[in-house]
Amino acid sequence: MCKGADGMAEKNKVDVRIAGKDYTLVGIESEEYIQKVALYIDRKMNEIMRMNSKLSTSMASVLTAINVADDYFKAHENVISLSKELKSAKEEIERLKEENRRLADENAIISNKNTYFQLELAKREAELNEVRSALEKSTRARI
């Protein structure tokens, strides 16, 4: 938004043509945006007037307003629906992150236990080898 020296937003005057009539629109939005909106309305109105050439400009304007309002409400409902889906997806992501942290912690514990048991197994195998070696020596000594 453009701000003037007094802090107020500067207003843009834009000449547009809708349904063959010239209008001067004033707004704080950019000229490009105002032209885009006017073109949208012009196309909607021309579409309605093509479907029924007997419509007055006034009646076509009302029908255009109704169609644009319908588009707006449908888009708004879609935004609400998408916002709910986004919120749900974010909650699912957080739940999965928490589960991932929990599983990583659990994995670390299991990994530590595995390391401990491998060391214990190595000790027991060494002890077993010592006992076998001692038994072998003892058996040879008796023979």
CSV table of N, CA and C in Angstrom, one decimal:
chain,number,residue,atom,x,y,z
A,1,MET,N,0.8,-1.2,0.0
A,1,MET,CA,0.0,0.0,0.0
A,1,MET,C,0.9,1.2,0.0
A,2,CYS,N,0.5,2.2,-0.7
A,2,CYS,CA,1.2,3.5,-0.8
A,2,CYS,C,0.7,4.4,0.3
A,3,LYS,N,1.6,5.0,1.0
A,3,LYS,CA,1.2,6.0,2.1
A,3,LYS,C,1.6,7.4,1.7
A,4,GLY,N,0.7,8.3,1.9
A,4,GLY,CA,1.0,9.7,1.6
A,4,GLY,C,1.7,10.3,2.8
A,5,ALA,N,2.1,11.6,2.7
A,5,ALA,CA,2.8,12.3,3.7
A,5,ALA,C,2.0,12.4,5.0
A,6,ASP,N,0.7,12.3,4.9
A,6,ASP,CA,-0.2,12.4,6.1
A,6,ASP,C,-0.4,11.0,6.7
A,7,GLY,N,0.2,10.0,6.2
A,7,GLY,CA,0.1,8.6,6.8
A,7,GLY,C,-1.1,7.9,6.2
A,8,MET,N,-2.0,8.6,5.4
A,8,MET,CA,-3.1,7.9,4.8
A,8,MET,C,-2.7,7.2,3.6
A,9,ALA,N,-3.4,6.1,3.2
A,9,ALA,CA,-3.0,5.4,2.0
A,9,ALA,C,-3.4,6.3,0.8
A,10,GLU,N,-2.5,6.3,-0.2
A,10,GLU,CA,-2.8,7.1,-1.4
A,10,GLU,C,-3.9,6.3,-2.2
A,11,LYS,N,-4.8,7.1,-2.8
A,11,LYS,CA,-5.8,6.4,-3.6
A,11,LYS,C,-5.5,6.6,-5.0
A,12,ASN,N,-5.8,5.5,-5.7
A,12,ASN,CA,-5.5,5.5,-7.2
A,12,ASN,C,-6.8,5.7,-7.9
A,13,LYS,N,-6.8,6.5,-8.9
A,13,LYS,CA,-8.0,6.7,-9.8
A,13,LYS,C,-7.7,5.9,-11.1
A,14,VAL,N,-8.6,5.0,-11.4
A,14,VAL,CA,-8.3,4.2,-12.6
A,14,VAL,C,-9.6,4.2,-13.5
A,15,ASP,N,-9.4,4.5,-14.7
A,15,ASP,CA,-10.5,4.4,-15.7
A,15,ASP,C,-10.6,3.0,-16.2
A,16,VAL,N,-11.9,2.5,-16.2
A,16,VAL,CA,-12.1,1.1,-16.6
A,16,VAL,C,-13.4,1.2,-17.5
A,17,ARG,N,-13.5,0.1,-18.3
A,17,ARG,CA,-14.7,-0.1,-19.1
A,17,ARG,C,-15.4,-1.4,-18.7
A,18,ILE,N,-16.6,-1.3,-18.3
A,18,ILE,CA,-17.4,-2.5,-18.0
A,18,ILE,C,-18.7,-2.5,-18.7
A,19,ALA,N,-19.0,-3.5,-19.5
A,19,ALA,CA,-20.2,-3.7,-20.3
A,19,ALA,C,-20.4,-2.5,-21.2
A,20,GLY,N,-19.3,-2.0,-21.8
A,20,GLY,CA,-19.3,-0.9,-22.7
A,20,GLY,C,-19.5,0.5,-22.1
A,21,LYS,N,-19.4,0.6,-20.8
A,21,LYS,CA,-19.6,1.9,-20.2
A,21,LYS,C,-18.3,2.2,-19.5
A,22,ASP,N,-17.9,3.5,-19.5
A,22,ASP,CA,-16.7,3.9,-18.8
A,22,ASP,C,-16.9,4.3,-17.4
A,23,TYR,N,-16.1,3.9,-16.5
A,23,TYR,CA,-16.2,4.2,-15.1
A,23,TYR,C,-14.8,4.7,-14.6
A,24,THR,N,-14.8,5.5,-13.6
A,24,THR,CA,-13.6,5.9,-12.9
A,24,THR,C,-13.7,5.3,-11.5
A,25,LEU,N,-12.8,4.3,-11.2
A,25,LEU,CA,-12.8,3.7,-9.9
A,25,LEU,C,-11.6,4.2,-9.1
A,26,VAL,N,-11.9,4.4,-7.8
A,26,VAL,CA,-10.9,4.9,-6.9
A,26,VAL,C,-10.7,3.9,-5.8
A,27,GLY,N,-9.4,3.6,-5.5
A,27,GLY,CA,-9.1,2.6,-4.5
A,27,GLY,C,-7.6,2.7,-4.1
A,28,ILE,N,-7.3,2.1,-3.0
A,28,ILE,CA,-5.9,2.1,-2.5
A,28,ILE,C,-5.1,1.0,-3.2
A,29,GLU,N,-5.8,0.0,-3.9
A,29,GLU,CA,-5.1,-1.0,-4.5
A,29,GLU,C,-4.4,-0.5,-5.8
A,30,SER,N,-3.5,-1.3,-6.3
A,30,SER,CA,-2.7,-0.9,-7.5
A,30,SER,C,-3.6,-0.8,-8.7
A,31,GLU,N,-3.2,0.0,-9.7
A,31,GLU,CA,-3.9,0.2,-10.9
A,31,GLU,C,-4.1,-1.2,-11.6
A,32,GLU,N,-3.1,-2.0,-11.6
A,32,GLU,CA,-3.2,-3.3,-12.2
A,32,GLU,C,-4.3,-4.2,-11.5
A,33,TYR,N,-4.3,-4.1,-10.2
A,33,TYR,CA,-5.3,-4.9,-9.5
A,33,TYR,C,-6.7,-4.4,-9.8
A,34,ILE,N,-6.9,-3.1,-9.8
A,34,ILE,CA,-8.2,-2.6,-10.1
A,34,ILE,C,-8.7,-2.9,-11.5
A,35,GLN,N,-7.7,-2.9,-12.5
A,35,GLN,CA,-8.0,-3.2,-13.9
A,35,GLN,C,-8.4,-4.7,-13.9
A,36,LYS,N,-7.7,-5.5,-13.2
A,36,LYS,CA,-8.0,-7.0,-13.2
A,36,LYS,C,-9.4,-7.3,-12.7
A,37,VAL,N,-9.8,-6.6,-11.6
A,37,VAL,CA,-11.1,-6.8,-11.0
A,37,VAL,C,-12.2,-6.3,-12.0
A,38,ALA,N,-11.9,-5.1,-12.6
A,38,ALA,CA,-12.9,-4.6,-13.6
A,38,ALA,C,-13.0,-5.5,-14.8
A,39,LEU,N,-11.9,-6.1,-15.3
A,39,LEU,CA,-12.0,-7.1,-16.4
A,39,LEU,C,-12.8,-8.3,-16.0
A,40,TYR,N,-12.6,-8.8,-14.8
A,40,TYR,CA,-13.3,-9.9,-14.3
A,40,TYR,C,-14.8,-9.6,-14.3
A,41,ILE,N,-15.2,-8.5,-13.8
A,41,ILE,CA,-16.7,-8.1,-13.8
A,41,ILE,C,-17.2,-7.9,-15.2
A,42,ASP,N,-16.4,-7.3,-16.1
A,42,ASP,CA,-16.8,-7.1,-17.5
A,42,ASP,C,-17.0,-8.4,-18.2
A,43,ARG,N,-16.1,-9.4,-18.0
A,43,ARG,CA,-16.3,-10.7,-18.6
A,43,ARG,C,-17.5,-11.4,-18.1
A,44,LYS,N,-17.8,-11.3,-16.8
A,44,LYS,CA,-18.9,-12.0,-16.2
A,44,LYS,C,-20.2,-11.4,-16.7
A,45,MET,N,-20.2,-10.0,-16.8
A,45,MET,CA,-21.4,-9.3,-17.3
A,45,MET,C,-21.7,-9.7,-18.7
A,46,ASN,N,-20.6,-9.6,-19.6
A,46,ASN,CA,-20.8,-10.0,-21.0
A,46,ASN,C,-21.3,-11.4,-21.2
A,47,GLU,N,-20.8,-12.3,-20.4
A,47,GLU,CA,-21.2,-13.7,-20.4
A,47,GLU,C,-22.7,-13.8,-20.1
A,48,ILE,N,-23.2,-13.1,-19.1
A,48,ILE,CA,-24.6,-13.1,-18.8
A,48,ILE,C,-25.4,-12.5,-19.9
A,49,MET,N,-25.0,-11.4,-20.4
A,49,MET,CA,-25.7,-10.7,-21.5
A,49,MET,C,-25.7,-11.5,-22.8
A,50,ARG,N,-24.7,-12.3,-23.0
A,50,ARG,CA,-24.7,-13.1,-24.2
A,50,ARG,C,-25.7,-14.2,-24.1
A,51,MET,N,-25.9,-14.7,-22.8
A,51,MET,CA,-26.9,-15.8,-22.6
A,51,MET,C,-28.3,-15.3,-22.8
A,52,ASN,N,-28.6,-14.0,-22.5
A,52,ASN,CA,-29.9,-13.5,-22.6
A,52,ASN,C,-29.8,-12.0,-23.1
A,53,SER,N,-29.9,-11.8,-24.4
A,53,SER,CA,-29.7,-10.5,-25.0
A,53,SER,C,-30.8,-9.5,-24.6
A,54,LYS,N,-31.9,-10.0,-24.0
A,54,LYS,CA,-33.1,-9.1,-23.7
A,54,LYS,C,-32.9,-8.5,-22.3
A,55,LEU,N,-31.8,-8.9,-21.5
A,55,LEU,CA,-31.6,-8.3,-20.2
A,55,LEU,C,-31.2,-6.9,-20.3
A,56,SER,N,-31.7,-6.1,-19.4
A,56,SER,CA,-31.2,-4.7,-19.3
A,56,SER,C,-29.9,-4.7,-18.6
A,57,THR,N,-29.2,-3.6,-18.7
A,57,THR,CA,-27.9,-3.5,-18.1
A,57,THR,C,-28.0,-3.6,-16.6
A,58,SER,N,-29.1,-3.1,-16.1
A,58,SER,CA,-29.4,-3.1,-14.6
A,58,SER,C,-29.6,-4.6,-14.2
A,59,MET,N,-30.4,-5.3,-14.9
A,59,MET,CA,-30.7,-6.7,-14.5
A,59,MET,C,-29.4,-7.5,-14.7
A,60,ALA,N,-28.6,-7.3,-15.7
A,60,ALA,CA,-27.4,-8.0,-15.9
A,60,ALA,C,-26.4,-7.7,-14.8
A,61,SER,N,-26.4,-6.5,-14.3
A,61,SER,CA,-25.6,-6.1,-13.2
A,61,SER,C,-25.9,-6.9,-11.9
A,62,VAL,N,-27.2,-7.0,-11.7
A,62,VAL,CA,-27.7,-7.7,-10.5
A,62,VAL,C,-27.3,-9.2,-10.6
A,63,LEU,N,-27.5,-9.8,-11.8
A,63,LEU,CA,-27.2,-11.2,-12.0
A,63,LEU,C,-25.7,-11.4,-11.9
A,64,THR,N,-24.9,-10.4,-12.4
A,64,THR,CA,-23.4,-10.5,-12.2
A,64,THR,C,-23.1,-10.4,-10.7
A,65,ALA,N,-23.7,-9.5,-10.0
A,65,ALA,CA,-23.4,-9.4,-8.6
A,65,ALA,C,-23.7,-10.7,-7.9
A,66,ILE,N,-24.9,-11.4,-8.2
A,66,ILE,CA,-25.2,-12.6,-7.6
A,66,ILE,C,-24.2,-13.7,-8.0
A,67,ASN,N,-23.8,-13.8,-9.2
A,67,ASN,CA,-22.8,-14.8,-9.6
A,67,ASN,C,-21.5,-14.6,-8.9
A,68,VAL,N,-21.1,-13.3,-8.8
A,68,VAL,CA,-19.8,-13.0,-8.2
A,68,VAL,C,-19.9,-13.3,-6.7
A,69,ALA,N,-21.0,-13.0,-6.1
A,69,ALA,CA,-21.2,-13.4,-4.7
A,69,ALA,C,-21.2,-14.9,-4.5
A,70,ASP,N,-21.8,-15.6,-5.4
A,70,ASP,CA,-21.8,-17.1,-5.4
A,70,ASP,C,-20.4,-17.6,-5.5
A,71,ASP,N,-19.6,-17.0,-6.4
A,71,ASP,CA,-18.2,-17.4,-6.6
A,71,ASP,C,-17.4,-17.2,-5.3
A,72,TYR,N,-17.7,-16.0,-4.7
A,72,TYR,CA,-17.0,-15.6,-3.4
A,72,TYR,C,-17.3,-16.6,-2.3
A,73,PHE,N,-18.6,-16.9,-2.1
A,73,PHE,CA,-19.0,-17.8,-1.0
A,73,PHE,C,-18.5,-19.2,-1.2
A,74,LYS,N,-18.5,-19.7,-2.5
A,74,LYS,CA,-17.9,-21.0,-2.7
A,74,LYS,C,-16.4,-21.0,-2.5
A,75,ALA,N,-15.7,-19.9,-2.9
A,75,ALA,CA,-14.3,-19.8,-2.7
A,75,ALA,C,-14.0,-19.7,-1.2
A,76,HIS,N,-14.8,-19.0,-0.4
A,76,HIS,CA,-14.7,-18.8,1.0
A,76,HIS,C,-14.8,-20.2,1.7
A,77,GLU,N,-15.9,-20.9,1.3
A,77,GLU,CA,-16.1,-22.3,1.9
A,77,GLU,C,-14.9,-23.2,1.6
A,78,ASN,N,-14.3,-23.0,0.4
A,78,ASN,CA,-13.2,-23.8,0.0
A,78,ASN,C,-12.0,-23.5,0.8
A,79,VAL,N,-11.8,-22.2,1.1
A,79,VAL,CA,-10.7,-21.7,2.0
A,79,VAL,C,-10.9,-22.3,3.4
A,80,ILE,N,-12.1,-22.3,3.9
A,80,ILE,CA,-12.4,-22.8,5.2
A,80,ILE,C,-12.0,-24.3,5.2
A,81,SER,N,-12.5,-25.0,4.2
A,81,SER,CA,-12.2,-26.4,4.1
A,81,SER,C,-10.7,-26.7,4.0
A,82,LEU,N,-10.0,-26.0,3.2
A,82,LEU,CA,-8.6,-26.2,3.1
A,82,LEU,C,-7.8,-25.8,4.3
A,83,SER,N,-8.3,-24.8,5.0
A,83,SER,CA,-7.7,-24.4,6.3
A,83,SER,C,-7.9,-25.5,7.3
A,84,LYS,N,-9.0,-26.2,7.4
A,84,LYS,CA,-9.3,-27.3,8.3
A,84,LYS,C,-8.3,-28.4,7.9
A,85,GLU,N,-8.2,-28.7,6.6
A,85,GLU,CA,-7.3,-29.8,6.2
A,85,GLU,C,-5.9,-29.5,6.5
A,86,LEU,N,-5.5,-28.2,6.3
A,86,LEU,CA,-4.1,-27.8,6.7
A,86,LEU,C,-3.9,-28.0,8.2
A,87,LYS,N,-4.8,-27.6,9.0
A,87,LYS,CA,-4.7,-27.7,10.5
A,87,LYS,C,-4.6,-29.2,10.8
A,88,SER,N,-5.4,-30.0,10.2
A,88,SER,CA,-5.4,-31.4,10.5
A,88,SER,C,-4.0,-32.0,10.1
A,89,ALA,N,-3.5,-31.6,8.9
A,89,ALA,CA,-2.2,-32.1,8.4
A,89,ALA,C,-1.1,-31.7,9.4
A,90,LYS,N,-1.2,-30.4,9.8
A,90,LYS,CA,-0.1,-29.9,10.8
A,90,LYS,C,-0.2,-30.7,12.1
A,91,GLU,N,-1.4,-31.0,12.6
A,91,GLU,CA,-1.5,-31.8,13.8
A,91,GLU,C,-1.0,-33.2,13.6
A,92,GLU,N,-1.2,-33.8,12.4
A,92,GLU,CA,-0.7,-35.1,12.1
A,92,GLU,C,0.8,-35.1,12.1
A,93,ILE,N,1.3,-34.1,11.5
A,93,ILE,CA,2.8,-33.9,11.4
A,93,ILE,C,3.4,-33.9,12.8
A,94,GLU,N,2.8,-33.1,13.6
A,94,GLU,CA,3.3,-32.9,15.0
A,94,GLU,C,3.2,-34.3,15.8
A,95,ARG,N,2.1,-35.0,15.6
A,95,ARG,CA,1.9,-36.3,16.2
A,95,ARG,C,3.0,-37.3,15.7
A,96,LEU,N,3.2,-37.2,14.4
A,96,LEU,CA,4.3,-38.1,13.8
A,96,LEU,C,5.7,-37.7,14.3
A,97,LYS,N,5.9,-36.4,14.4
A,97,LYS,CA,7.2,-36.0,14.9
A,97,LYS,C,7.4,-36.5,16.3
A,98,GLU,N,6.4,-36.4,17.2
A,98,GLU,CA,6.5,-36.9,18.5
A,98,GLU,C,6.7,-38.4,18.6
A,99,GLU,N,6.0,-39.1,17.7
A,99,GLU,CA,6.1,-40.6,17.7
A,99,GLU,C,7.5,-40.9,17.2
A,100,ASN,N,8.0,-40.2,16.2
A,100,ASN,CA,9.4,-40.4,15.7
A,100,ASN,C,10.4,-40.1,16.9
A,101,ARG,N,10.2,-39.1,17.7
A,101,ARG,CA,11.1,-38.8,18.8
A,101,ARG,C,11.1,-40.0,19.8
A,102,ARG,N,9.9,-40.4,20.1
A,102,ARG,CA,9.7,-41.5,21.0
A,102,ARG,C,10.4,-42.8,20.5
A,103,LEU,N,10.2,-43.1,19.2
A,103,LEU,CA,10.8,-44.3,18.6
A,103,LEU,C,12.3,-44.2,18.6
A,104,ALA,N,12.8,-43.0,18.3
A,104,ALA,CA,14.3,-42.8,18.3
A,104,ALA,C,14.8,-43.0,19.7
A,105,ASP,N,14.1,-42.5,20.7
A,105,ASP,CA,14.6,-42.8,22.1
A,105,ASP,C,14.6,-44.3,22.4
A,106,GLU,N,13.5,-44.9,22.0
A,106,GLU,CA,13.3,-46.3,22.3
A,106,GLU,C,14.4,-47.1,21.5
A,107,ASN,N,14.7,-46.7,20.3
A,107,ASN,CA,15.8,-47.3,19.5
A,107,ASN,C,17.1,-47.1,20.2
A,108,ALA,N,17.4,-46.0,20.7
A,108,ALA,CA,18.7,-45.7,21.4
A,108,ALA,C,18.8,-46.7,22.6
A,109,ILE,N,17.7,-46.8,23.4
A,109,ILE,CA,17.7,-47.7,24.5
A,109,ILE,C,18.0,-49.2,24.1
A,110,ILE,N,17.3,-49.6,23.1
A,110,ILE,CA,17.5,-51.0,22.6
A,110,ILE,C,18.9,-51.1,22.0
A,111,SER,N,19.4,-50.1,21.3
A,111,SER,CA,20.8,-50.2,20.8
A,111,SER,C,21.8,-50.3,21.9
A,112,ASN,N,21.6,-49.5,23.0
A,112,ASN,CA,22.5,-49.6,24.2
A,112,ASN,C,22.4,-51.0,24.8
A,113,LYS,N,21.2,-51.6,24.9
A,113,LYS,CA,21.1,-52.9,25.5
A,113,LYS,C,21.8,-53.9,24.6
A,114,ASN,N,21.6,-53.7,23.3
A,114,ASN,CA,22.2,-54.6,22.3
A,114,ASN,C,23.8,-54.6,22.5
A,115,THR,N,24.3,-53.4,22.6
A,115,THR,CA,25.8,-53.3,22.8
A,115,THR,C,26.2,-54.0,24.1
A,116,TYR,N,25.4,-53.8,25.2
A,116,TYR,CA,25.7,-54.4,26.5
A,116,TYR,C,25.7,-55.9,26.3
A,117,PHE,N,24.7,-56.4,25.7
A,117,PHE,CA,24.5,-57.9,25.6
A,117,PHE,C,25.6,-58.5,24.6
A,118,GLN,N,26.1,-57.7,23.6
A,118,GLN,CA,27.2,-58.2,22.8
A,118,GLN,C,28.4,-58.3,23.6
A,119,LEU,N,28.7,-57.3,24.5
A,119,LEU,CA,29.9,-57.3,25.3
A,119,LEU,C,29.8,-58.5,26.3
A,120,GLU,N,28.6,-58.7,26.9
A,120,GLU,CA,28.4,-59.8,27.8
A,120,GLU,C,28.6,-61.1,27.1
A,121,LEU,N,28.1,-61.2,25.9
A,121,LEU,CA,28.3,-62.5,25.1
A,121,LEU,C,29.8,-62.7,24.8
A,122,ALA,N,30.5,-61.6,24.5
A,122,ALA,CA,31.9,-61.8,24.2
A,122,ALA,C,32.7,-62.2,25.5
A,123,LYS,N,32.3,-61.7,26.7
A,123,LYS,CA,32.9,-62.1,27.9
A,123,LYS,C,32.6,-63.5,28.2
A,124,ARG,N,31.4,-63.9,28.0
A,124,ARG,CA,31.0,-65.3,28.3
A,124,ARG,C,31.7,-66.3,27.4
A,125,GLU,N,31.8,-65.9,26.1
A,125,GLU,CA,32.5,-66.7,25.1
A,125,GLU,C,34.0,-66.9,25.5
A,126,ALA,N,34.6,-65.8,26.0
A,126,ALA,CA,36.0,-65.8,26.4
A,126,ALA,C,36.1,-66.7,27.7
A,127,GLU,N,35.2,-66.6,28.6
A,127,GLU,CA,35.2,-67.5,29.8
A,127,GLU,C,35.0,-68.9,29.4
A,128,LEU,N,34.1,-69.2,28.4
A,128,LEU,CA,33.9,-70.5,28.0
A,128,LEU,C,35.1,-71.1,27.3
A,129,ASN,N,35.8,-70.3,26.5
A,129,ASN,CA,37.0,-70.7,25.9
A,129,ASN,C,38.1,-71.0,26.9
A,130,GLU,N,38.2,-70.2,28.0
A,130,GLU,CA,39.1,-70.5,29.1
A,130,GLU,C,38.8,-71.8,29.7
A,131,VAL,N,37.5,-72.0,30.0
A,131,VAL,CA,37.1,-73.3,30.7
A,131,VAL,C,37.4,-74.5,29.7
A,132,ARG,N,37.1,-74.3,28.5
A,132,ARG,CA,37.4,-75.4,27.5
A,132,ARG,C,38.9,-75.7,27.4
A,133,SER,N,39.7,-74.6,27.4
A,133,SER,CA,41.1,-74.8,27.4
A,133,SER,C,41.6,-75.4,28.6
A,134,ALA,N,41.1,-75.0,29.8
A,134,ALA,CA,41.5,-75.6,31.0
A,134,ALA,C,41.1,-77.1,31.1
A,135,LEU,N,39.9,-77.4,30.6
A,135,LEU,CA,39.4,-78.8,30.6
A,135,LEU,C,40.3,-79.6,29.6
A,136,GLU,N,40.7,-79.1,28.5
A,136,GLU,CA,41.5,-79.8,27.6
A,136,GLU,C,42.9,-80.1,28.2
A,137,LYS,N,43.4,-79.1,28.9
A,137,LYS,CA,44.7,-79.3,29.6
A,137,LYS,C,44.6,-80.3,30.6
A,138,SER,N,43.5,-80.3,31.4
A,138,SER,CA,43.3,-81.2,32.4
A,138,SER,C,43.1,-82.6,31.9
A,139,THR,N,42.4,-82.7,30.8
A,139,THR,CA,42.2,-84.1,30.1
A,139,THR,C,43.5,-84.6,29.6
A,140,ARG,N,44.3,-83.8,29.0
A,140,ARG,CA,45.7,-84.2,28.5
A,140,ARG,C,46.6,-84.6,29.7
A,141,ALA,N,46.5,-83.9,30.8
A,141,ALA,CA,47.3,-84.2,31.9
A,141,ALA,C,47.0,-85.6,32.5
A,142,ARG,N,45.8,-86.0,32.4
A,142,ARG,CA,45.3,-87.3,32.9
A,142,ARG,C,45.7,-88.4,32.0
A,143,ILE,N,45.9,-88.2,30.8
A,143,ILE,CA,46.2,-89.2,29.9
A,143,ILE,C,47.7,-89.6,29.9
